[in-house]
PDB file of C-alpha atoms in Angstrom:
ATOM      1  CA  MET A   1      92.056 -82.993  37.596  1.00 36.00           C
ATOM      2  CA  SER A   2      88.436 -82.579  36.676  1.00 37.00           C
ATOM      3  CA  PRO A   3      85.674 -83.309  39.149  1.00 39.00           C
ATOM      4  CA  GLU A   4      84.287 -86.001  36.879  1.00 40.00           C
ATOM      5  CA  THR A   5      87.432 -88.120  36.873  1.00 40.00           C
ATOM      6  CA  PRO A   6      87.579 -88.952  40.596  1.00 40.00           C
ATOM      7  CA  ASN A   7      83.846 -89.324  40.735  1.00 42.00           C
ATOM      8  CA  ALA A   8      83.990 -91.885  37.935  1.00 41.00           C
ATOM      9  CA  THR A   9      86.629 -93.751  39.944  1.00 42.00           C
ATOM     10  CA  ARG A  10      84.353 -93.824  42.974  1.00 47.00           C
ATOM     11  CA  THR A  11      81.488 -95.304  41.003  1.00 47.00           C
ATOM     12  CA  ARG A  12      83.529 -98.400  40.101  1.00 54.00           C
ATOM     13  CA  ARG A  13      83.133 -99.905  43.543  1.00 62.00           C
ATOM     14  CA  PRO A  14      82.478-103.618  44.019  1.00 72.00           C
ATOM     15  CA  ALA A  15      78.850-104.620  43.916  1.00 74.00           C
ATOM     16  CA  SER A  16      79.096-105.985  47.471  1.00 75.00           C
ATOM     17  CA  HIS A  17      80.206-102.569  48.768  1.00 79.00           C
ATOM     18  CA  ARG A  18      77.352-100.849  46.976  1.00 83.00           C
ATOM     19  CA  ALA A  19      74.910-103.360  48.455  1.00 87.00           C
ATOM     20  CA  ILE A  20      76.245-102.724  51.955  1.00 88.00           C
ATOM     21  CA  ASP A  21      76.025 -98.952  51.429  1.00 86.00           C
ATOM     22  CA  TRP A  22      72.438 -99.371  50.263  1.00 87.00           C
ATOM     23  CA  LEU A  23      71.568-101.383  53.368  1.00 89.00           C
ATOM     24  CA  LEU A  24      73.361 -99.077  55.803  1.00 89.00           C
ATOM     25  CA  LEU A  25      72.626 -95.677  54.271  1.00 88.00           C
ATOM     26  CA  GLY A  26      71.188 -95.156  50.825  1.00 85.00           C
ATOM     27  CA  GLY A  27      68.240 -97.519  50.730  1.00 86.00           C
ATOM     28  CA  ASN A  28      64.738 -96.323  51.494  1.00 88.00           C
ATOM     29  CA  ARG A  29      64.005 -97.454  55.036  1.00 91.00           C
ATOM     30  CA  LEU A  30      60.590 -98.835  54.103  1.00 93.00           C
ATOM     31  CA  VAL A  31      62.179-100.893  51.333  1.00 94.00           C
ATOM     32  CA  VAL A  32      64.848-102.180  53.737  1.00 94.00           C
ATOM     33  CA  THR A  33      62.120-103.084  56.225  1.00 94.00           C
ATOM     34  CA  ALA A  34      60.133-104.923  53.553  1.00 94.00           C
ATOM     35  CA  ALA A  35      63.286-106.740  52.401  1.00 94.00           C
ATOM     36  CA  VAL A  36      64.012-107.981  55.939  1.00 94.00           C
ATOM     37  CA  VAL A  37      60.442-109.234  56.359  1.00 94.00           C
ATOM     38  CA  LEU A  38      60.430-110.940  52.945  1.00 94.00           C
ATOM     39  CA  VAL A  39      63.787-112.612  53.599  1.00 94.00           C
ATOM     40  CA  THR A  40      62.457-113.885  56.926  1.00 92.00           C
ATOM     41  CA  LEU A  41      59.318-115.234  55.256  1.00 91.00           C
ATOM     42  CA  ALA A  42      61.379-116.872  52.495  1.00 92.00           C
ATOM     43  CA  LEU A  43      63.619-118.607  55.039  1.00 91.00           C
ATOM     44  CA  LEU A  44      60.570-119.883  56.913  1.00 89.00           C
ATOM     45  CA  LEU A  45      59.023-121.246  53.715  1.00 87.00           C
ATOM     46  CA  VAL A  46      62.279-122.872  52.584  1.00 88.00           C
ATOM     47  CA  PHE A  47      63.350-124.507  55.863  1.00 87.00           C
ATOM     48  CA  GLN A  48      59.839-125.154  57.228  1.00 84.00           C
ATOM     49  CA  PRO A  49      60.718-125.216  60.954  1.00 83.00           C
ATOM     50  CA  VAL A  50      57.142-126.421  61.567  1.00 78.00           C
ATOM     51  CA  PRO A  51      56.497-129.015  58.817  1.00 78.00           C
ATOM     52  CA  ARG A  52      52.935-129.635  59.998  1.00 79.00           C
ATOM     53  CA  LEU A  53      50.681-128.800  62.899  1.00 75.00           C
ATOM     54  CA  THR A  54      50.208-131.550  65.458  1.00 74.00           C
ATOM     55  CA  ASP A  55      48.959-131.807  68.999  1.00 71.00           C
ATOM     56  CA  ARG A  56      52.573-131.772  70.205  1.00 75.00           C
ATOM     57  CA  ASN A  57      53.661-128.494  68.544  1.00 74.00           C
ATOM     58  CA  ILE A  58      50.438-126.526  68.939  1.00 78.00           C
ATOM     59  CA  THR A  59      51.219-125.570  72.542  1.00 78.00           C
ATOM     60  CA  PRO A  60      54.809-124.321  71.813  1.00 81.00           C
ATOM     61  CA  LEU A  61      53.485-122.297  68.866  1.00 82.00           C
ATOM     62  CA  LEU A  62      50.808-120.851  71.106  1.00 83.00           C
ATOM     63  CA  TYR A  63      53.463-119.698  73.550  1.00 85.00           C
ATOM     64  CA  ALA A  64      55.650-118.377  70.709  1.00 85.00           C
ATOM     65  CA  PHE A  65      52.851-116.223  69.304  1.00 84.00           C
ATOM     66  CA  SER A  66      51.951-114.979  72.771  1.00 87.00           C
ATOM     67  CA  ALA A  67      55.592-113.976  73.307  1.00 89.00           C
ATOM     68  CA  LEU A  68      55.765-112.192  69.946  1.00 90.00           C
ATOM     69  CA  ILE A  69      52.590-110.236  70.674  1.00 91.00           C
ATOM     70  CA  GLY A  70      53.778-109.229  74.125  1.00 91.00           C
ATOM     71  CA  GLY A  71      57.266-108.389  72.892  1.00 90.00           C
ATOM     72  CA  ASN A  72      55.929-106.181  70.120  1.00 91.00           C
ATOM     73  CA  LEU A  73      53.689-104.323  72.557  1.00 91.00           C
ATOM     74  CA  ASN A  74      56.740-103.639  74.747  1.00 91.00           C
ATOM     75  CA  LEU A  75      58.779-102.583  71.707  1.00 89.00           C
ATOM     76  CA  LEU A  76      56.109-100.168  70.528  1.00 88.00           C
ATOM     77  CA  THR A  77      55.728 -98.679  73.990  1.00 88.00           C
ATOM     78  CA  ILE A  78      59.454 -98.279  74.638  1.00 87.00           C
ATOM     79  CA  VAL A  79      60.372 -96.827  71.245  1.00 83.00           C
ATOM     80  CA  VAL A  80      57.476 -94.372  71.190  1.00 80.00           C
ATOM     81  CA  SER A  81      58.223 -93.322  74.783  1.00 84.00           C
ATOM     82  CA  ILE A  82      61.909 -92.721  74.038  1.00 80.00           C
ATOM     83  CA  ASN A  83      60.993 -90.832  70.892  1.00 76.00           C
ATOM     84  CA  GLN A  84      58.598 -88.594  72.798  1.00 76.00           C
ATOM     85  CA  LEU A  85      61.239 -87.978  75.451  1.00 78.00           C
ATOM     86  CA  VAL A  86      63.801 -86.913  72.842  1.00 73.00           C
ATOM     87  CA  LEU A  87      61.304 -84.724  71.004  1.00 70.00           C
ATOM     88  CA  THR A  88      60.231 -83.129  74.282  1.00 74.00           C
ATOM     89  CA  ARG A  89      63.815 -81.964  74.767  1.00 70.00           C
ATOM     90  CA  GLU A  90      63.475 -80.083  71.500  1.00 68.00           C
ATOM     91  CA  LEU A  91      60.844 -77.819  73.076  1.00 69.00           C
ATOM     92  CA  LYS A  92      62.703 -74.612  73.858  1.00 70.00           C
ATOM     93  CA  SER A  93      61.986 -71.462  75.724  1.00 72.00           C
ATOM     94  CA  PRO A  94      61.733 -68.265  73.645  1.00 77.00           C
ATOM     95  CA  GLY A  95      65.250 -67.288  74.720  1.00 76.00           C
ATOM     96  CA  LYS A  96      66.808 -70.615  73.658  1.00 77.00           C
ATOM     97  CA  PHE A  97      64.894 -70.549  70.405  1.00 74.00           C
ATOM     98  CA  ARG A  98      66.167 -67.044  69.626  1.00 82.00           C
ATOM     99  CA  GLU A  99      69.714 -68.194  70.330  1.00 81.00           C
ATOM    100  CA  GLU A 100      69.270 -71.048  67.851  1.00 79.00           C
ATOM    101  CA  ILE A 101      67.897 -68.667  65.226  1.00 80.00           C
ATOM    102  CA  ALA A 102      70.850 -66.344  65.794  1.00 85.00           C
ATOM    103  CA  GLY A 103      73.280 -69.240  65.399  1.00 83.00           C
ATOM    104  CA  ILE A 104      71.704 -70.337  62.112  1.00 81.00           C
ATOM    105  CA  ARG A 105      71.709 -66.743  60.850  1.00 83.00           C
ATOM    106  CA  GLU A 106      75.414 -66.462  61.740  1.00 83.00           C
ATOM    107  CA  LEU A 107      76.148 -69.682  59.853  1.00 82.00           C
ATOM    108  CA  ARG A 108      74.304 -68.429  56.771  1.00 82.00           C
ATOM    109  CA  GLU A 109      76.163 -65.101  56.912  1.00 81.00           C
ATOM    110  CA  ASP A 110      79.522 -66.864  57.264  1.00 81.00           C
ATOM    111  CA  VAL A 111      78.801 -69.088  54.265  1.00 80.00           C
ATOM    112  CA  ALA A 112      77.641 -66.069  52.262  1.00 78.00           C
ATOM    113  CA  SER A 113      80.885 -64.252  53.097  1.00 78.00           C
ATOM    114  CA  VAL A 114      83.107 -67.065  51.801  1.00 75.00           C
ATOM    115  CA  SER A 115      80.961 -67.762  48.747  1.00 71.00           C
ATOM    116  CA  ASP A 116      80.646 -64.134  47.629  1.00 65.00           C
ATOM    117  CA  GLU A 117      76.849 -64.305  47.615  1.00 63.00           C
ATOM    118  CA  ALA A 118      74.622 -61.741  49.272  1.00 59.00           C
ATOM    119  CA  PHE A 119      71.956 -64.312  50.172  1.00 63.00           C
ATOM    120  CA  GLU A 120      72.369 -68.030  50.644  1.00 66.00           C
ATOM    121  CA  PRO A 121      69.852 -70.454  49.043  1.00 69.00           C
ATOM    122  CA  LEU A 122      66.935 -71.540  51.179  1.00 73.00           C
ATOM    123  CA  THR A 123      67.000 -75.292  50.455  1.00 78.00           C
ATOM    124  CA  PRO A 124      69.660 -77.382  52.256  1.00 80.00           C
ATOM    125  CA  ALA A 125      71.007 -78.962  49.047  1.00 81.00           C
ATOM    126  CA  LYS A 126      71.555 -75.630  47.277  1.00 81.00           C
ATOM    127  CA  PHE A 127      73.018 -74.189  50.482  1.00 82.00           C
ATOM    128  CA  ALA A 128      75.673 -76.921  50.545  1.00 84.00           C
ATOM    129  CA  LEU A 129      76.292 -76.616  46.794  1.00 84.00           C
ATOM    130  CA  SER A 130      76.952 -72.872  47.068  1.00 84.00           C
ATOM    131  CA  LEU A 131      79.710 -73.608  49.583  1.00 85.00           C
ATOM    132  CA  LEU A 132      81.146 -76.340  47.352  1.00 86.00           C
ATOM    133  CA  ASP A 133      81.174 -73.924  44.389  1.00 85.00           C
ATOM    134  CA  ALA A 134      83.195 -71.442  46.423  1.00 85.00           C
ATOM    135  CA  MET A 135      85.670 -74.172  47.369  1.00 86.00           C
ATOM    136  CA  ASP A 136      86.053 -75.142  43.694  1.00 84.00           C
ATOM    137  CA  GLU A 137      87.118 -71.581  42.874  1.00 82.00           C
ATOM    138  CA  GLU A 138      89.838 -71.646  45.528  1.00 81.00           C
ATOM    139  CA  LEU A 139      91.052 -75.074  44.426  1.00 83.00           C
ATOM    140  CA  ALA A 140      91.723 -73.764  40.919  1.00 80.00           C
ATOM    141  CA  THR A 141      94.575 -71.653  42.331  1.00 77.00           C
ATOM    142  CA  LEU A 142      96.171 -74.592  44.145  1.00 78.00           C
ATOM    143  CA  ARG A 143      95.872 -76.953  41.168  1.00 77.00           C
ATOM    144  CA  GLU A 144      98.122 -74.606  39.190  1.00 75.00           C
ATOM    145  CA  SER A 145     100.625 -73.892  41.984  1.00 70.00           C
ATOM    146  CA  GLY A 146     103.319 -76.324  40.799  1.00 69.00           C
ATOM    147  CA  ASP A 147     103.813 -77.710  44.323  1.00 73.00           C
ATOM    148  CA  ASP A 148     103.155 -81.428  44.786  1.00 76.00           C
ATOM    149  CA  ARG A 149     101.663 -81.112  48.272  1.00 78.00           C
ATOM    150  CA  ARG A 150      99.274 -78.335  47.329  1.00 77.00           C
ATOM    151  CA  GLU A 151      98.271 -80.124  44.131  1.00 80.00           C
ATOM    152  CA  ALA A 152      97.735 -83.408  46.036  1.00 81.00           C
ATOM    153  CA  PHE A 153      95.544 -81.609  48.560  1.00 81.00           C
ATOM    154  CA  ALA A 154      93.578 -79.929  45.762  1.00 83.00           C
ATOM    155  CA  ALA A 155      93.148 -83.274  43.963  1.00 83.00           C
ATOM    156  CA  ARG A 156      91.879 -85.018  47.104  1.00 82.00           C
ATOM    157  CA  LEU A 157      89.420 -82.240  47.979  1.00 84.00           C
ATOM    158  CA  THR A 158      88.276 -82.066  44.342  1.00 86.00           C
ATOM    159  CA  GLU A 159      87.569 -85.818  44.502  1.00 86.00           C
ATOM    160  CA  ASP A 160      85.464 -85.446  47.639  1.00 85.00           C
ATOM    161  CA  ILE A 161      83.581 -82.443  46.254  1.00 86.00           C
ATOM    162  CA  ALA A 162      82.856 -84.315  43.023  1.00 86.00           C
ATOM    163  CA  ALA A 163      81.345 -87.208  44.982  1.00 84.00           C
ATOM    164  CA  VAL A 164      79.157 -84.841  47.006  1.00 86.00           C
ATOM    165  CA  ARG A 165      78.115 -82.854  43.948  1.00 84.00           C
ATOM    166  CA  ALA A 166      77.095 -86.034  42.107  1.00 81.00           C
ATOM    167  CA  ALA A 167      74.603 -86.747  44.897  1.00 79.00           C
ATOM    168  CA  LEU A 168      73.361 -83.162  45.351  1.00 79.00           C
ATOM    169  CA  ASP A 169      72.988 -82.176  41.700  1.00 72.00           C
ATOM    170  CA  ARG A 170      70.012 -84.496  41.303  1.00 71.00           C
ATOM    171  CA  PRO A 171      66.709 -83.689  43.031  1.00 70.00           C
ATOM    172  CA  VAL A 172      67.104 -84.252  46.766  1.00 60.00           C
ATOM    173  CA  ARG A 173      63.941 -84.989  48.697  1.00 62.00           C
ATOM    174  CA  ALA A 174      65.074 -85.338  52.303  1.00 73.00           C
ATOM    175  CA  THR A 175      67.714 -84.098  54.742  1.00 81.00           C
ATOM    176  CA  ASP A 176      69.155 -87.591  55.184  1.00 82.00           C
ATOM    177  CA  GLU A 177      70.257 -87.637  51.533  1.00 83.00           C
ATOM    178  CA  ILE A 178      72.278 -84.461  52.095  1.00 86.00           C
ATOM    179  CA  VAL A 179      73.922 -85.841  55.239  1.00 87.00           C
ATOM    180  CA  ILE A 180      74.780 -89.087  53.432  1.00 87.00           C
ATOM    181  CA  ALA A 181      76.206 -87.145  50.479  1.00 86.00           C
ATOM    182  CA  LEU A 182      78.433 -85.062  52.777  1.00 86.00           C
ATOM    183  CA  LEU A 183      79.856 -88.256  54.291  1.00 85.00           C
ATOM    184  CA  ALA A 184      82.048 -88.385  51.181  1.00 82.00           C
ATOM    185  CA  VAL A 185      84.169 -85.530  52.571  1.00 83.00           C
ATOM    186  CA  ASP A 186      87.020 -86.895  54.710  1.00 80.00           C
ATOM    187  CA  PHE A 187      87.325 -83.940  57.086  1.00 80.00           C
ATOM    188  CA  ALA A 188      89.991 -85.533  59.313  1.00 77.00           C
ATOM    189  CA  GLU A 189      92.485 -86.052  56.486  1.00 78.00           C
ATOM    190  CA  LEU A 190      91.704 -82.738  54.791  1.00 81.00           C
ATOM    191  CA  TYR A 191      92.137 -80.761  58.019  1.00 79.00           C
ATOM    192  CA  HIS A 192      95.485 -82.458  58.563  1.00 78.00           C
ATOM    193  CA  ARG A 193      96.627 -81.622  55.036  1.00 78.00           C
ATOM    194  CA  VAL A 194      95.455 -78.030  55.098  1.00 79.00           C
ATOM    195  CA  ASP A 195      97.230 -77.426  58.431  1.00 77.00           C
ATOM    196  CA  ARG A 196     100.469 -78.736  56.942  1.00 77.00           C
ATOM    197  CA  LEU A 197     100.029 -76.464  53.929  1.00 76.00           C
ATOM    198  CA  ARG A 198      99.473 -73.421  56.132  1.00 73.00           C
ATOM    199  CA  GLN A 199     102.640 -74.173  58.101  1.00 72.00           C
ATOM    200  CA  ALA A 200     104.833 -74.970  55.071  1.00 65.00           C
ATOM    201  CA  GLU A 201     107.535 -72.430  54.227  1.00 56.00           C
ATOM    202  CA  THR A 202     109.082 -74.047  51.169  1.00 54.00           C
ATOM    203  CA  PRO A 203     108.764 -73.821  48.271  1.00 57.00           C
ATOM    204  CA  PRO A 204     107.905 -70.115  48.298  1.00 58.00           C
ATOM    205  CA  VAL A 205     104.170 -69.587  48.524  1.00 63.00           C
ATOM    206  CA  SER A 206     102.563 -66.651  46.774  1.00 71.00           C
ATOM    207  CA  SER A 207     100.149 -64.428  48.631  1.00 75.00           C
ATOM    208  CA  ALA A 208      97.291 -65.647  46.405  1.00 74.00           C
ATOM    209  CA  GLU A 209      98.059 -69.289  47.217  1.00 74.00           C
ATOM    210  CA  ARG A 210      98.356 -68.495  50.938  1.00 78.00           C
ATOM    211  CA  GLU A 211      94.991 -66.739  50.885  1.00 80.00           C
ATOM    212  CA  SER A 212      93.425 -69.632  48.983  1.00 79.00           C
ATOM    213  CA  VAL A 213      94.651 -72.106  51.586  1.00 81.00           C
ATOM    214  CA  ASP A 214      93.326 -69.914  54.425  1.00 82.00           C
ATOM    215  CA  ARG A 215      89.955 -69.521  52.734  1.00 84.00           C
ATOM    216  CA  LEU A 216      89.757 -73.278  52.073  1.00 84.00           C
ATOM    217  CA  ALA A 217      90.483 -73.952  55.743  1.00 83.00           C
ATOM    218  CA  ALA A 218      87.619 -71.642  56.725  1.00 85.00           C
ATOM    219  CA  GLN A 219      85.316 -73.189  54.128  1.00 85.00           C
ATOM    220  CA  LEU A 220      86.136 -76.719  55.319  1.00 86.00           C
ATOM    221  CA  GLU A 221      85.223 -75.705  58.855  1.00 86.00           C
ATOM    222  CA  LEU A 222      81.940 -74.203  57.667  1.00 86.00           C
ATOM    223  CA  LEU A 223      81.192 -77.341  55.649  1.00 87.00           C
ATOM    224  CA  ALA A 224      81.756 -79.480  58.752  1.00 87.00           C
ATOM    225  CA  VAL A 225      79.460 -77.221  60.812  1.00 87.00           C
ATOM    226  CA  THR A 226      76.859 -77.339  58.035  1.00 87.00           C
ATOM    227  CA  ARG A 227      76.936 -81.131  58.019  1.00 88.00           C
ATOM    228  CA  GLU A 228      76.501 -81.243  61.793  1.00 88.00           C
ATOM    229  CA  HIS A 229      73.513 -78.905  61.567  1.00 87.00           C
ATOM    230  CA  PHE A 230      71.895 -81.023  58.866  1.00 88.00           C
ATOM    231  CA  LYS A 231      72.652 -84.139  60.936  1.00 88.00           C
ATOM    232  CA  GLN A 232      70.654 -82.668  63.817  1.00 86.00           C
ATOM    233  CA  LEU A 233      67.726 -82.022  61.482  1.00 85.00           C
ATOM    234  CA  PHE A 234      68.045 -85.552  60.121  1.00 87.00           C
ATOM    235  CA  THR A 235      68.004 -87.038  63.643  1.00 85.00           C
ATOM    236  CA  ARG A 236      64.756 -85.265  64.482  1.00 83.00           C
ATOM    237  CA  GLU A 237      63.149 -86.341  61.224  1.00 85.00           C
ATOM    238  CA  SER A 238      64.412 -89.915  61.587  1.00 87.00           C
ATOM    239  CA  LEU A 239      63.032 -90.302  65.113  1.00 84.00           C
ATOM    240  CA  SER A 240      59.628 -88.959  64.198  1.00 83.00           C
ATOM    241  CA  ASN A 241      59.470 -91.055  61.008  1.00 87.00           C
ATOM    242  CA  MET A 242      60.501 -94.222  62.822  1.00 89.00           C
ATOM    243  CA  SER A 243      57.813 -93.790  65.473  1.00 87.00           C
ATOM    244  CA  ARG A 244      55.151 -93.078  62.858  1.00 88.00           C
ATOM    245  CA  ILE A 245      56.111 -96.036  60.646  1.00 92.00           C
ATOM    246  CA  LEU A 246      56.449 -98.278  63.681  1.00 91.00           C
ATOM    247  CA  LEU A 247      52.841 -97.555  64.623  1.00 90.00           C
ATOM    248  CA  TYR A 248      51.659 -98.015  61.023  1.00 92.00           C
ATOM    249  CA  VAL A 249      53.390-101.414  60.837  1.00 93.00           C
ATOM    250  CA  GLY A 250      53.111-102.557  64.440  1.00 92.00           C
ATOM    251  CA  VAL A 251      49.368-102.142  64.979  1.00 92.00           C
ATOM    252  CA  PRO A 252      48.319-104.208  61.895  1.00 92.00           C
ATOM    253  CA  ALA A 253      50.992-106.797  62.714  1.00 92.00           C
ATOM    254  CA  GLU A 254      49.687-107.125  66.262  1.00 91.00           C
ATOM    255  CA  THR A 255      46.121-107.450  64.977  1.00 90.00           C
ATOM    256  CA  PHE A 256      47.106-110.122  62.441  1.00 90.00           C
ATOM    257  CA  MET A 257      49.011-112.118  65.045  1.00 89.00           C
ATOM    258  CA  ALA A 258      46.156-111.837  67.528  1.00 87.00           C
ATOM    259  CA  VAL A 259      43.773-113.295  64.947  1.00 86.00           C
ATOM    260  CA  VAL A 260      46.153-116.212  64.266  1.00 84.00           C
ATOM    261  CA  LEU A 261      46.600-116.716  68.015  1.00 83.00           C
ATOM    262  CA  LEU A 262      42.834-116.952  68.468  1.00 82.00           C
ATOM    263  CA  ARG A 263      42.790-119.502  65.654  1.00 78.00           C
ATOM    264  CA  PHE A 264      45.396-121.531  67.531  1.00 76.00           C
ATOM    265  CA  ILE A 265      43.282-121.400  70.657  1.00 76.00           C
ATOM    266  CA  GLY A 266      40.355-122.709  68.620  1.00 72.00           C
ATOM    267  CA  LEU A 267      42.398-125.787  67.680  1.00 61.00           C
ATOM    268  CA  PHE A 268      41.721-127.247  71.090  1.00 54.00           C
ATOM    269  CA  GLY A 269      38.069-127.682  70.114  1.00 53.00           C
ATOM    270  CA  ALA A 270      36.930-130.991  68.683  1.00 48.00           C
ATOM    271  CA  THR A 271      35.712-129.539  65.373  1.00 50.00           C
ATOM    272  CA  SER A 272      38.542-127.042  64.824  1.00 57.00           C
ATOM    273  CA  VAL A 273      40.499-126.986  61.578  1.00 63.00           C
ATOM    274  CA  ALA A 274      44.223-126.217  61.715  1.00 67.00           C
ATOM    275  CA  PRO A 275      45.293-123.025  59.872  1.00 74.00           C
ATOM    276  CA  PRO A 276      47.462-123.530  56.776  1.00 81.00           C
ATOM    277  CA  LEU A 277      51.207-123.456  57.326  1.00 83.00           C
ATOM    278  CA  TRP A 278      51.701-120.488  55.005  1.00 85.00           C
ATOM    279  CA  LEU A 279      49.443-118.457  57.289  1.00 85.00           C
ATOM    280  CA  VAL A 280      51.480-119.492  60.328  1.00 85.00           C
ATOM    281  CA  ASN A 281      54.749-118.519  58.610  1.00 88.00           C
ATOM    282  CA  ALA A 282      53.259-115.224  57.434  1.00 90.00           C
ATOM    283  CA  ALA A 283      52.159-114.444  60.978  1.00 89.00           C
ATOM    284  CA  VAL A 284      55.677-115.110  62.301  1.00 90.00           C
ATOM    285  CA  ALA A 285      57.183-112.818  59.633  1.00 92.00           C
ATOM    286  CA  ALA A 286      54.589-110.146  60.445  1.00 91.00           C
ATOM    287  CA  GLY A 287      55.497-110.459  64.111  1.00 91.00           C
ATOM    288  CA  LEU A 288      59.089-109.526  63.250  1.00 92.00           C
ATOM    289  CA  ALA A 289      58.046-106.543  61.099  1.00 94.00           C
ATOM    290  CA  PRO A 290      58.155-103.969  63.961  1.00 94.00           C
ATOM    291  CA  LEU A 291      61.672-105.126  64.825  1.00 93.00           C
ATOM    292  CA  ALA A 292      62.604-104.800  61.132  1.00 94.00           C
ATOM    293  CA  VAL A 293      61.445-101.158  61.199  1.00 94.00           C
ATOM    294  CA  VAL A 294      63.644-100.413  64.212  1.00 93.00           C
ATOM    295  CA  PHE A 295      66.530-102.300  62.577  1.00 93.00           C
ATOM    296  CA  ALA A 296      66.297-100.276  59.356  1.00 93.00           C
ATOM    297  CA  TYR A 297      66.125 -96.842  60.984  1.00 93.00           C
ATOM    298  CA  VAL A 298      68.548 -97.396  63.855  1.00 91.00           C
ATOM    299  CA  LEU A 299      71.108 -99.036  61.553  1.00 92.00           C
ATOM    300  CA  ARG A 300      71.262 -95.939  59.344  1.00 92.00           C
ATOM    301  CA  ALA A 301      71.319 -93.487  62.262  1.00 89.00           C
ATOM    302  CA  ALA A 302      74.068 -95.462  64.005  1.00 89.00           C
ATOM    303  CA  THR A 303      76.140 -95.670  60.809  1.00 89.00           C
ATOM    304  CA  ILE A 304      75.927 -91.915  60.242  1.00 88.00           C
ATOM    305  CA  ALA A 305      76.771 -91.222  63.881  1.00 85.00           C
ATOM    306  CA  ARG A 306      79.797 -93.520  63.710  1.00 84.00           C
ATOM    307  CA  ARG A 307      81.143 -92.067  60.476  1.00 82.00           C
ATOM    308  CA  THR A 308      80.816 -88.504  61.782  1.00 81.00           C
ATOM    309  CA  ALA A 309      81.895 -89.150  65.382  1.00 74.00           C
ATOM    310  CA  THR A 310      85.425 -87.785  64.838  1.00 61.00           C
ATOM    311  CA  ALA A 311      84.877 -85.467  61.905  1.00 54.00           C
ATOM    312  CA  THR A 312      87.924 -83.239  62.412  1.00 55.00           C
ATOM    313  CA  GLN A 313      90.012 -84.714  65.231  1.00 56.00           C
ATOM    314  CA  PHE A 314      91.333 -88.134  64.209  1.00 58.00           C
ATOM    315  CA  LYS A 315      91.119 -90.624  61.344  1.00 61.00           C
ATOM    316  CA  THR A 316      89.808 -93.810  62.970  1.00 58.00           C
ATOM    317  CA  GLY A 317      88.671 -95.847  59.959  1.00 56.00           C
ATOM    318  CA  ALA A 318      85.036 -95.645  61.098  1.00 52.00           C
ATOM    319  CA  GLU A 319      84.064 -94.154  57.736  1.00 52.00           C
ATOM    320  CA  ARG A 320      84.510 -97.587  56.160  1.00 51.00           C
ATOM    321  CA  LEU A 321      82.084 -99.326  58.548  1.00 50.00           C
TER     322      LEU A 321
END
């Protein structure tokens, strides 16, 4: 089975599934944030919860805007504080930092040993691809073994590798894209299958096939460790990006809402002119923008954490959520 065949099968997913994957994982978080805000604004304009401004609804709107401003200030403070707390834990003593460097060096050496390369690539995408190339070489032996179980295992792993390679062969700009691409590998099922192959006694297994299975088991373990390492890098980047974007979005939103709130306060004067309804609806949508930022970033981080929670132990079905 060629890598292109299973990959082509994967691409024929329903449009609804692709839309959900875009929302949960693949979509740019700024685009997802903008989409949430625009959908909110569209719903406000369509349903018009405040058809017109009167003396009766001015006071409730005044309280609503005050609550949104206060809530956003609390949201900004809490999220930035939690982010700083998490990032502070990343500050390590020289000894801990040297241990981390030694662990990464050991991982690179282990991957180099199973991929027959003296030096592993520097970029994360090429690093993962070098390991996938080595696994492809071992799978060639199992695809020609003549045993149904070994061929089924090789076909399933080839399918997963093809899906990952399709995402990594194009230019990859961020660590999150690599982590999302590696979600295509079903480690729980593959570990179960490779363990059964290593314990099987019949039909007779050649020494080359036995060695290929052992090397694939080691490569699968290294691929799982590699994904976990990249997931840690992604978590750090995601937290810092969310805090930065939250400040970029939250401060202008707070300023805009404060201006509209002051306009509402001015309505109590005898010569005041009520603001247009589109401005009121826009201010409400802007007030929800900081929450939309948190929604976009936390949704993706939570989805990745759920789908990788039991990478090698059990198959829970979380990868479909």
